[in-house]
Short mmCIF file of C-alpha atoms in Angstrom, two decimals:
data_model
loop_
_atom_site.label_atom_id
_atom_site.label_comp_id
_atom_site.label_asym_id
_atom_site.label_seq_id
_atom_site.Cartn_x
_atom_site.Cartn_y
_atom_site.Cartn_z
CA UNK A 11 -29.10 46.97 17.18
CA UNK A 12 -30.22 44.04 18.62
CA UNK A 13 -28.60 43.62 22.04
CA UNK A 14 -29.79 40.44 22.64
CA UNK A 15 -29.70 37.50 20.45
CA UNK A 16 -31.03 33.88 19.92
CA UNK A 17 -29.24 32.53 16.72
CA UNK A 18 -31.39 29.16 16.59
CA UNK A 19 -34.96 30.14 15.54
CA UNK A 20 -35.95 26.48 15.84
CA UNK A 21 -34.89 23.39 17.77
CA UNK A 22 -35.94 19.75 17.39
CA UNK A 23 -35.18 17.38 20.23
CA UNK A 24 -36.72 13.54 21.26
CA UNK A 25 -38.37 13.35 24.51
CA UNK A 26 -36.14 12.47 27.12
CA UNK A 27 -32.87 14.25 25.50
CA UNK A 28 -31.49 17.36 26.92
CA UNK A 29 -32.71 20.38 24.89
CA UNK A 30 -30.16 23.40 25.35
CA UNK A 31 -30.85 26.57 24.19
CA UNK A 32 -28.66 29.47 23.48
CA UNK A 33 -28.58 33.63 24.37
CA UNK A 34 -25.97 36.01 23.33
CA UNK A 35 -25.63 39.40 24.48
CA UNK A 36 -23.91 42.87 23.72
CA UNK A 37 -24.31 45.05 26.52
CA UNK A 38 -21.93 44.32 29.97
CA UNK A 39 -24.33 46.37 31.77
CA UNK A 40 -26.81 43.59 32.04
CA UNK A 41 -27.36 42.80 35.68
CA UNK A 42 -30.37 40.09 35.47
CA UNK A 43 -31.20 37.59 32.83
CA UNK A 44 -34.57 36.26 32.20
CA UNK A 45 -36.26 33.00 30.66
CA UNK A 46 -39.60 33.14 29.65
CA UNK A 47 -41.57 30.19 27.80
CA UNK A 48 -44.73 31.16 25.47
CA UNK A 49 -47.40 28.84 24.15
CA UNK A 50 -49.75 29.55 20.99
CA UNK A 51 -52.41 32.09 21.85
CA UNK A 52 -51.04 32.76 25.55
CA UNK A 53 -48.74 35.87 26.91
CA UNK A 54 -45.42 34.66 27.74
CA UNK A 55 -44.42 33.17 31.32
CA UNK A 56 -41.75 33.29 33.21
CA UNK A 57 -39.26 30.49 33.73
CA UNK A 58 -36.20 30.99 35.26
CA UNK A 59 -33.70 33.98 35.83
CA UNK A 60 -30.15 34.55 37.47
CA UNK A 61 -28.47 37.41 38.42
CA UNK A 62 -24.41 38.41 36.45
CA UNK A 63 -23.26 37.92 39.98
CA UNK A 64 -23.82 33.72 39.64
CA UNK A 65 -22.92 31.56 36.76
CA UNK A 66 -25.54 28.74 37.53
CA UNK A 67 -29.59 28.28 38.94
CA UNK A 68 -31.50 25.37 38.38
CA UNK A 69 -35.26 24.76 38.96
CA UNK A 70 -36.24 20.88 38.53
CA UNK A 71 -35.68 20.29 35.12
CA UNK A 72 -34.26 23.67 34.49
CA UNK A 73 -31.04 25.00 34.38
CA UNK A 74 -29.75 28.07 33.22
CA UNK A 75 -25.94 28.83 32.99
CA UNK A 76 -24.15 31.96 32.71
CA UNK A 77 -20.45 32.93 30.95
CA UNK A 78 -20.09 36.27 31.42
CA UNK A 79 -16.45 36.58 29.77
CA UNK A 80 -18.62 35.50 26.57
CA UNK A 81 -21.74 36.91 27.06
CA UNK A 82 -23.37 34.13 26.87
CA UNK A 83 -27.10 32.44 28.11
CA UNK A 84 -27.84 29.32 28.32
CA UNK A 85 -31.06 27.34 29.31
CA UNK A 86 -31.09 23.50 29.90
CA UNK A 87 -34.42 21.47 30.07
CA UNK A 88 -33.57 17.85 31.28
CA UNK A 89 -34.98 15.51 30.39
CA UNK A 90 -37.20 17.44 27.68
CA UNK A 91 -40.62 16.49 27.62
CA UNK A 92 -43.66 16.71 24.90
CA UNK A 93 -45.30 19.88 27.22
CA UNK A 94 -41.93 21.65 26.62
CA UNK A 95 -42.83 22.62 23.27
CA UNK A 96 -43.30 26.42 23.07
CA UNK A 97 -41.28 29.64 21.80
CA UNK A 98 -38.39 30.12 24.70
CA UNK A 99 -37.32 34.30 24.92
CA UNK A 100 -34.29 35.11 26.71
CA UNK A 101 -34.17 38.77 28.02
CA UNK A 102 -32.29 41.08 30.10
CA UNK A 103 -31.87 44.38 32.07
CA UNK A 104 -29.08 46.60 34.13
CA UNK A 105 -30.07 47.36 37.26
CA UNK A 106 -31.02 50.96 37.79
CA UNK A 107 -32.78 50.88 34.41
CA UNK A 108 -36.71 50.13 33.59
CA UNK A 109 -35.80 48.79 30.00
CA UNK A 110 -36.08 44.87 29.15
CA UNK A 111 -34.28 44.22 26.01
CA UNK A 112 -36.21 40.28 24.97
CA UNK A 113 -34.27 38.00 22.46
CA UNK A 114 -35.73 37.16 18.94
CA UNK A 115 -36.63 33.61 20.25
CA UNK A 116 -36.23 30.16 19.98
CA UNK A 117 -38.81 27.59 18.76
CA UNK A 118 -38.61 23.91 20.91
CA UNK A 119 -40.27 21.49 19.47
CA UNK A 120 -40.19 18.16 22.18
CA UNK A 121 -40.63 14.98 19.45
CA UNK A 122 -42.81 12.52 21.72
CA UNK B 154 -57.20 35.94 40.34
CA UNK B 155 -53.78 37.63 39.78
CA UNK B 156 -53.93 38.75 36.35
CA UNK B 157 -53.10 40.68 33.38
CA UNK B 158 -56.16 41.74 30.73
CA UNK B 159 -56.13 43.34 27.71
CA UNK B 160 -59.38 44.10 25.80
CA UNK B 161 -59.98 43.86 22.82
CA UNK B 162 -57.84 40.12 21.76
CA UNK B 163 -58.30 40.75 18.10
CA UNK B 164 -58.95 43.93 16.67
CA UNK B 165 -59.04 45.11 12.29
CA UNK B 166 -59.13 48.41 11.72
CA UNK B 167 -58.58 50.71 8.90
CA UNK B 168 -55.35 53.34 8.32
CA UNK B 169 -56.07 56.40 10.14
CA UNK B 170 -58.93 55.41 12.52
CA UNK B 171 -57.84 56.00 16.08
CA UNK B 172 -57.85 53.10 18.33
CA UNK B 173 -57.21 52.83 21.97
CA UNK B 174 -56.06 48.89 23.46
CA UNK B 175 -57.01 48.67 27.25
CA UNK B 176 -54.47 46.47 29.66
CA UNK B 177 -55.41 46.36 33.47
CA UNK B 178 -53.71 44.36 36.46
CA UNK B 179 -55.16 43.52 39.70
CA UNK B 180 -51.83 42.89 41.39
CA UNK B 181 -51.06 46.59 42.65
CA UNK B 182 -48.03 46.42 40.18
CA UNK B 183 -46.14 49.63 39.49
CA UNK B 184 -44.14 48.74 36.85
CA UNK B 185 -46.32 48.12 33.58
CA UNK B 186 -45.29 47.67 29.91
CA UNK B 187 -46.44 47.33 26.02
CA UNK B 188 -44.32 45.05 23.88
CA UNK B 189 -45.45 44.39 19.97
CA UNK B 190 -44.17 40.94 18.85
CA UNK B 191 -43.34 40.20 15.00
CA UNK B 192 -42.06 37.21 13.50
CA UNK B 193 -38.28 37.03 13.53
CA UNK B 194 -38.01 40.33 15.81
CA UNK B 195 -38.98 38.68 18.72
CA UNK B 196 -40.60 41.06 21.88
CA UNK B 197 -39.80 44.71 21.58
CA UNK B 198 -40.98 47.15 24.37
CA UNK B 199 -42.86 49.92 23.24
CA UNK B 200 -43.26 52.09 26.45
CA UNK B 201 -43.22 51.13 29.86
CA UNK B 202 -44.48 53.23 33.54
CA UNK B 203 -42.63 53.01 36.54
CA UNK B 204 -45.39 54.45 38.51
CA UNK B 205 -48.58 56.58 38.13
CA UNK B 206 -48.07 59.53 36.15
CA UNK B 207 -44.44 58.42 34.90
CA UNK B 208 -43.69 56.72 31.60
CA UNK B 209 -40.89 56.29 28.77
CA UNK B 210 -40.15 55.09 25.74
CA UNK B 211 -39.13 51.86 24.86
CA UNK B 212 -37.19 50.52 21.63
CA UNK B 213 -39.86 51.00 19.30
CA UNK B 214 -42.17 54.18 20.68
CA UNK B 215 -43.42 55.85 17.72
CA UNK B 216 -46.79 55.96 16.30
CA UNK B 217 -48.04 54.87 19.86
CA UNK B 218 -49.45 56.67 22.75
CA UNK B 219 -49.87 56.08 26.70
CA UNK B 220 -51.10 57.01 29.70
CA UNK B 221 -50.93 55.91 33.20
CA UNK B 222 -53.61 57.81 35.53
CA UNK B 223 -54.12 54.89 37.69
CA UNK B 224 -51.77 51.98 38.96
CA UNK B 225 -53.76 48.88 37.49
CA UNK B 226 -54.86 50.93 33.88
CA UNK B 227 -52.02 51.23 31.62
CA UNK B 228 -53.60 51.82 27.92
CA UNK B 229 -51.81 51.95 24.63
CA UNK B 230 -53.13 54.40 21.58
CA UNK B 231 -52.27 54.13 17.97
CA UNK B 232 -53.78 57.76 17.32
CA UNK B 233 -53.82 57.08 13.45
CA UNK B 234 -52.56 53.61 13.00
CA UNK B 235 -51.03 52.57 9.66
CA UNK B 236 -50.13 48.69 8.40
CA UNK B 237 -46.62 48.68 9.93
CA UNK B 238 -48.27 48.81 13.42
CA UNK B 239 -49.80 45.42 12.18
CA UNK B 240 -48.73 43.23 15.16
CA UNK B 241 -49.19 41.17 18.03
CA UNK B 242 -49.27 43.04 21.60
CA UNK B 243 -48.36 42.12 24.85
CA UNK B 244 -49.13 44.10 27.80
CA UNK B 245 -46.80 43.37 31.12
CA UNK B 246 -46.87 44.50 34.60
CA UNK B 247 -44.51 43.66 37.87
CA UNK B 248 -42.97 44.83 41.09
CA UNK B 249 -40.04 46.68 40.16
CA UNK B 250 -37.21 45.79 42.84
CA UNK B 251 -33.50 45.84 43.10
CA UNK B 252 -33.20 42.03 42.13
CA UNK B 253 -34.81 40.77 39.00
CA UNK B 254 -38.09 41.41 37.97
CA UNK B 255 -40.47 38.85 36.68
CA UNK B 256 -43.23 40.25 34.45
CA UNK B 257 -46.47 38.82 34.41
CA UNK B 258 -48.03 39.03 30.96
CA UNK B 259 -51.64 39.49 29.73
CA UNK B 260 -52.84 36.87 26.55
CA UNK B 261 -51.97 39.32 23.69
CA UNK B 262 -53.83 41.52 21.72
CA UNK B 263 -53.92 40.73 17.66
CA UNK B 264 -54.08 43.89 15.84
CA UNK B 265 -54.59 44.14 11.83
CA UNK B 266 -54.52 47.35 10.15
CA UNK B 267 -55.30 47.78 6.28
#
């Protein structure tokens, strides 16, 4: 049962463009929602997060966006650039629990 | 350095031979994890430790082992490994507060089992 989704295993966009890429969840219990960004042959690092309580945080080119009547993630990288290309996990947790449920992920590939 | 290691990075080993993969972080972190990553499945979290002394399973817990006698030493044991465990691990540690929690990850450990 995978509780937290990313439909789009890959995603192509031209340097400069907007890259958006998707999360959906199952469980209304999440409290926090994570980004994290992973290059080849590195552990994975975190990029952005926001709490259920907000629907938007942005970090410079970053942007994550929250519909919680949906259950729905979303992370925003404007304007993409060529260093941007790496496998993008979204993952989550309630509060009050020690479990972090990670997406399947989402391959960005930043054409130069 | 604040960091996460894991020792070995790449390991093959054979069905059935015990093997023991060492993660340690030098950021007094209490919260520490093990996630196995396979292509298509994404991250899933084997076991994690709140603290010294307390752990529990994650979404994908059996055929592995750990232990958490001190806070920066959290190691994962496949007591008799078999191909399926064929993966690549993460270990993760972090503060563990009432907001979110950011884990801070260690380079992976490649594991091969025939």
């Amino acid at each position: 049962d995978q509780q937290v989704k990313q439909n789009s295993p890959s995603l192509s966009v031209q340097e400069g463009r907007i890259s958006i890429l998707n999360c959906d969840y199952t469980n209304s219990m999440f409290d926090y929602f994570l980004w994290y960004k992973k290059y080849p042959a590195e552990g994975p690092t975190f990029l952005i997060s926001i709490s259920s309580i907000k629907d938007k945080n942005e970090d410079g080119r970053f942007t994550v966006f929250l519909n919680k009547s949906a259950k729905h993630l979303s992370l925003h990288i404007v304007p993409s650039q060529p260093g941007d290309s790496a496998v993008y996990f979204c993952a989550a947790y309630p509060s009050g629990t020690y479990k972090y449920i990670f997406g399947t992920g989402t391959r960005l590939k930043v054409l130069a | 350095e604040a960091q996460v290691t894991q020792n070995p990075r790449y390991l093959i080993t054979v069905t059935g031979k015990k093997l023991t993969v060492t993660c340690s972080q030098n950021m007094n972190h209490e919260y520490m994890s093990w996630y196995r990553q396979d292509p298509g499945l994404g991250l899933r979290q084997i076991y994690y430790s709140m603290n010294v002394e307390v752990t529990d399973k994650g979404d994908v817990p059996e055929g592995y082992k750990v232990s958490r006698k001190e806070k920066r030493n959290f190691p994962l044991i496949l007591e008799s490994p078999s191909p399926n465990q064929t993966s690549l691990y993460f270990c993760a540690s972090s503060f563990w507060t009432s907001g979110y929690n950011e884990q801070f990850f260690g380079p992976g450990t490649r594991l091969t089992v025939l």
